[in-house]
Tab-separated table of C-alpha atoms in Angstrom:
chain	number	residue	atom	x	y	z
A	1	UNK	CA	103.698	87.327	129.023
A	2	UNK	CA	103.630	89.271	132.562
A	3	UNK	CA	100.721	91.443	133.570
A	4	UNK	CA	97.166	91.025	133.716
A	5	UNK	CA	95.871	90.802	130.604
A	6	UNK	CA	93.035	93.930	129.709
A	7	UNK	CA	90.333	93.332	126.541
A	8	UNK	CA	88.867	97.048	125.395
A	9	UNK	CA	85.741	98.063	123.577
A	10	UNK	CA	84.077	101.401	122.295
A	11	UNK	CA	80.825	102.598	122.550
A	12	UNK	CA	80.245	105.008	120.165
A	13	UNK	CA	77.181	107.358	119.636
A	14	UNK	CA	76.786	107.937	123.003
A	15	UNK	CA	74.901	111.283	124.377
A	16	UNK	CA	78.929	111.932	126.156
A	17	UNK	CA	80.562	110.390	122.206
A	18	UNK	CA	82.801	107.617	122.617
A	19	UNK	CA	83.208	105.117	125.411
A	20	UNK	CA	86.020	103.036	125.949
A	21	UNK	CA	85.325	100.054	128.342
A	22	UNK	CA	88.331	98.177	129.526
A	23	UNK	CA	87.834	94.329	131.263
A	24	UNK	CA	89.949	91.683	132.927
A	25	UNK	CA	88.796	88.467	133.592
A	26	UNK	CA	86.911	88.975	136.396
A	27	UNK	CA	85.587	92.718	135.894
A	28	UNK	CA	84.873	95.862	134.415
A	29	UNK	CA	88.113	98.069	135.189
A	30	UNK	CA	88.083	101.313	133.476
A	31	UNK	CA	85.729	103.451	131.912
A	32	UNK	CA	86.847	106.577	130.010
A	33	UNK	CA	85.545	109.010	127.191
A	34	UNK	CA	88.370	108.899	125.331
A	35	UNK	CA	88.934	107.560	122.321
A	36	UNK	CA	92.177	106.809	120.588
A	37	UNK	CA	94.512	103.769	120.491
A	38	UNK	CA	94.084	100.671	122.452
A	39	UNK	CA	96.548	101.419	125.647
A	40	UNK	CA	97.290	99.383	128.097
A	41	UNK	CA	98.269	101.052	131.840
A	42	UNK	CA	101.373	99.848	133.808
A	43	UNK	CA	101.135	96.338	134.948
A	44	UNK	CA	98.902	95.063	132.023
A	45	UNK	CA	98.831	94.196	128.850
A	46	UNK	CA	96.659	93.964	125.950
A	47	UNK	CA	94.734	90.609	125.777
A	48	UNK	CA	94.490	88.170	121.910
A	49	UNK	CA	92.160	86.425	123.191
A	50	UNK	CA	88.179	86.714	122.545
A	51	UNK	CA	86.819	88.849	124.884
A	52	UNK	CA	84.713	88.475	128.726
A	53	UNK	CA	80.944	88.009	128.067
A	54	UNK	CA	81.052	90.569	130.943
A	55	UNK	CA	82.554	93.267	128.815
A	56	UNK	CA	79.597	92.577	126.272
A	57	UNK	CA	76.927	92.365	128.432
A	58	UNK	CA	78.577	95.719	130.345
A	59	UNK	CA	78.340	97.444	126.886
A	60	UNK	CA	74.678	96.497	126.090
A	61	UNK	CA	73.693	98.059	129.383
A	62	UNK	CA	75.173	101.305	128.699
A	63	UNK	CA	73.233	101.442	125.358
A	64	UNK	CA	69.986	100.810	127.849
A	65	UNK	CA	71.183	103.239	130.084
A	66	UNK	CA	71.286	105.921	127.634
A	67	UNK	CA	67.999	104.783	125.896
A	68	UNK	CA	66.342	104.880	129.658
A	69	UNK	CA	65.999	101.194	130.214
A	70	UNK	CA	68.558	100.381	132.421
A	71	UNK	CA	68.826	102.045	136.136
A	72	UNK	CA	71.678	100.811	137.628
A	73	UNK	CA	75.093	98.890	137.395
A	74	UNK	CA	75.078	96.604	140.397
A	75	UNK	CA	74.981	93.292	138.912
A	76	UNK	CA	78.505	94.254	136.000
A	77	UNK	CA	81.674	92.148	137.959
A	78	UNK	CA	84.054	94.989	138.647
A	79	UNK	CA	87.743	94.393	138.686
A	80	UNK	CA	88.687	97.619	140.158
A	81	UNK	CA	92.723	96.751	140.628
A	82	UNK	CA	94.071	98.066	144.061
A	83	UNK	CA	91.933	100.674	145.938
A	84	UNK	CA	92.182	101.989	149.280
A	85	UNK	CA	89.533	100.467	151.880
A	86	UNK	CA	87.999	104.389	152.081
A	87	UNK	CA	87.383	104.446	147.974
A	88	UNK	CA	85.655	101.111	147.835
A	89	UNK	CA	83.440	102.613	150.829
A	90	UNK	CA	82.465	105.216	148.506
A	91	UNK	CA	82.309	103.447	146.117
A	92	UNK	CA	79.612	101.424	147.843
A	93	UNK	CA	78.356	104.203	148.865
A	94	UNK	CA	77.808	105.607	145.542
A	95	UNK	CA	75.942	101.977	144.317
A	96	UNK	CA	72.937	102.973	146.667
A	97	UNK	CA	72.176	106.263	145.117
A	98	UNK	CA	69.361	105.566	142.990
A	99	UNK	CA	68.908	106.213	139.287
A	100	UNK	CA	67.564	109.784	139.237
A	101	UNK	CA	68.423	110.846	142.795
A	102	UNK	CA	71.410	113.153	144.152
A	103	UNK	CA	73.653	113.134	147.381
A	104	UNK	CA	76.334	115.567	148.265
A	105	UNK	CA	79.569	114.504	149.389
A	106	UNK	CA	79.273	115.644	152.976
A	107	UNK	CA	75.765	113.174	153.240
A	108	UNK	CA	78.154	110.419	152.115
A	109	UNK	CA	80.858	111.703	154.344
A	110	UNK	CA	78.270	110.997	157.581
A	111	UNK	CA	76.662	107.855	156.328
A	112	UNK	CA	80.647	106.492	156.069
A	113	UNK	CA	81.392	108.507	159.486
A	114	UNK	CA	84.097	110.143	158.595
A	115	UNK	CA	81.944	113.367	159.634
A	116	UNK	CA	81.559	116.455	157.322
A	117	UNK	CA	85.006	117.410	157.295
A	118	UNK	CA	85.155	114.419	155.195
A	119	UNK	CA	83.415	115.259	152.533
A	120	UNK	CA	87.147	117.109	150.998
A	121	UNK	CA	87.962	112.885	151.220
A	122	UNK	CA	84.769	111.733	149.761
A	123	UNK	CA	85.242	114.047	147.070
A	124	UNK	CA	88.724	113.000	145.867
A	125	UNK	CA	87.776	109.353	145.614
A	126	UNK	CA	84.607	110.259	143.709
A	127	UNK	CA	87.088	112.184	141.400
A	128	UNK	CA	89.270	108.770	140.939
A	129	UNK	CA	86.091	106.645	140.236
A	130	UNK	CA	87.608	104.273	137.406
A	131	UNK	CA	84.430	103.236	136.254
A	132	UNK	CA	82.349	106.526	135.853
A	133	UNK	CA	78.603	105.501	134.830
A	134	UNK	CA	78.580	102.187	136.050
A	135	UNK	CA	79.647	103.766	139.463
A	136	UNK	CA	77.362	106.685	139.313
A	137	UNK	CA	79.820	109.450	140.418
A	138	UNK	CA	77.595	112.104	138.279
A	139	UNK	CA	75.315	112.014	141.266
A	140	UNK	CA	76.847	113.723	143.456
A	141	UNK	CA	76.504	117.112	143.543
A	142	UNK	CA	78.161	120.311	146.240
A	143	UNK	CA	75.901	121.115	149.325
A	144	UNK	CA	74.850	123.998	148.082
A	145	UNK	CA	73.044	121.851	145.129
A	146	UNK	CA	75.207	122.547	142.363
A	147	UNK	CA	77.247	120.762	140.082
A	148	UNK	CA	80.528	121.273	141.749
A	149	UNK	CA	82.976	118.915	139.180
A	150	UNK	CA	83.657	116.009	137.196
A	151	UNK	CA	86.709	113.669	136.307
A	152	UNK	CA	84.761	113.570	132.863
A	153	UNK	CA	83.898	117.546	132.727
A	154	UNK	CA	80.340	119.163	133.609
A	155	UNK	CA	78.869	119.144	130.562
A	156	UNK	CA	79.252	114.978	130.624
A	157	UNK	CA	77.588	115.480	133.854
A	158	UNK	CA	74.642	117.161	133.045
A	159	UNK	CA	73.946	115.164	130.693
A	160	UNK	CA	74.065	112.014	132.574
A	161	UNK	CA	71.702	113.763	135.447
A	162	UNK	CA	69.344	114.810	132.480
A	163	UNK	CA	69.683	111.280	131.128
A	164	UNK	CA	67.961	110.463	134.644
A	165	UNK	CA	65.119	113.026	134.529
A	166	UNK	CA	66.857	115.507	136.222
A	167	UNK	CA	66.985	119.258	136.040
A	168	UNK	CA	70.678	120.813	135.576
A	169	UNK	CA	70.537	124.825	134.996
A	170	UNK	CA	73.709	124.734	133.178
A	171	UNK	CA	77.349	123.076	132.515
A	172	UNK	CA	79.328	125.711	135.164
A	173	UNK	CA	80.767	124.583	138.488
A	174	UNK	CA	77.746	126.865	140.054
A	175	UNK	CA	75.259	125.714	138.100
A	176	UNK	CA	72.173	124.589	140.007
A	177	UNK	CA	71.178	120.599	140.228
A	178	UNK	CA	67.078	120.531	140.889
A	179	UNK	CA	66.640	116.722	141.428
A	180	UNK	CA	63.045	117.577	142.868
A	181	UNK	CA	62.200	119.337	139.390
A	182	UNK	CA	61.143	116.615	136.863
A	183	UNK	CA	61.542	117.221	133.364
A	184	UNK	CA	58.053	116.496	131.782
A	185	UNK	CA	58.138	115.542	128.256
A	186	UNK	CA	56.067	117.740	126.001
A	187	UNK	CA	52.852	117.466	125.016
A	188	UNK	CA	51.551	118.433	121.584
């Protein structure tokens, strides 16, 4: 049977709802928050086979993630099909940003030296991360410290950034990202 053959699972109960987490043999390829039928894109198809121990293992860290045990993604096998050489810069870029930190996409502009005028680049590959999470696209906010967008929507990004201790004023393009402001839990 032609094309490269995909195996899905959901995450439900997440803080964002649903996560569907699709793998190939040798990776993690897509995440998305939708949920819905088992679809396979163009130029795969759906696998009958058991499962990667990756995608398992994959899944399992996302529950730590969300229960604040897990920081970061590096060691999941991503199978990210065919990228340009620029997004799998950012993208291993974006693998450096540590849990509970921000950057804004005209620091990761200069650190790849494309310059600042990059950052209008930088920005459209962060918005075609495939793997959102596990590439940590949520932290990267505008230069003026604010939220700025989201493939997944704002409100998914807040939440991720308050997942990682960090203060988010709101859910709006505009609304303010204070990474310096820990959130304290209370006391009582």
């Amino acid at each position: 049977m032609p094309g490269t053959p995909v195996f899905s699972a959901q995450l439900p109960g997440t803080p964002l709802g649903t996560l569907k987490i699709w793998a190939t043999w040798d990776g993690i390829r897509r995440l998305t928050f939708r949920s819905g039928p088992d679809l396979a894109a163009p130029g795969e198809r759906l696998a009958t086979e058991p499962a990667p121990a990756h995608l398992g293992t994959t899944l399992e860290k996302l529950v730590g993630y969300f229960e604040g045990t897990v920081r970061d993604f590096r060691d999941v096998p991503l199978d990210l099909g065919s990228l340009t050489t620029f997004q799998l810069q950012v993208y291993d870029h974006l693998l450096t940003i540590p849990f509970g930190h921000v950057t804004t996409y005209g620091a990761i502009a200069e650190a790849l030296g494309v310059g600042a005028a990059g950052a209008r680049a930088v920005g459209q590959a962060v918005g075609a991360n495939p793997v959102a999470i596990i590439i940590p696209c949520h932290r990267v906010v505008g230069s003026d410290g604010t939220l700025h967008g989201y493939s997944g929507g704002l409100e998914r990004k807040a939440k991720l950034l308050r997942v990682e201790g960090i203060t988010v004023d709101g859910i709006r393009p505009s609304s303010r990202v204070h990474p310096d402001e820990p959130q304290l839990p209370l006391w009582g």
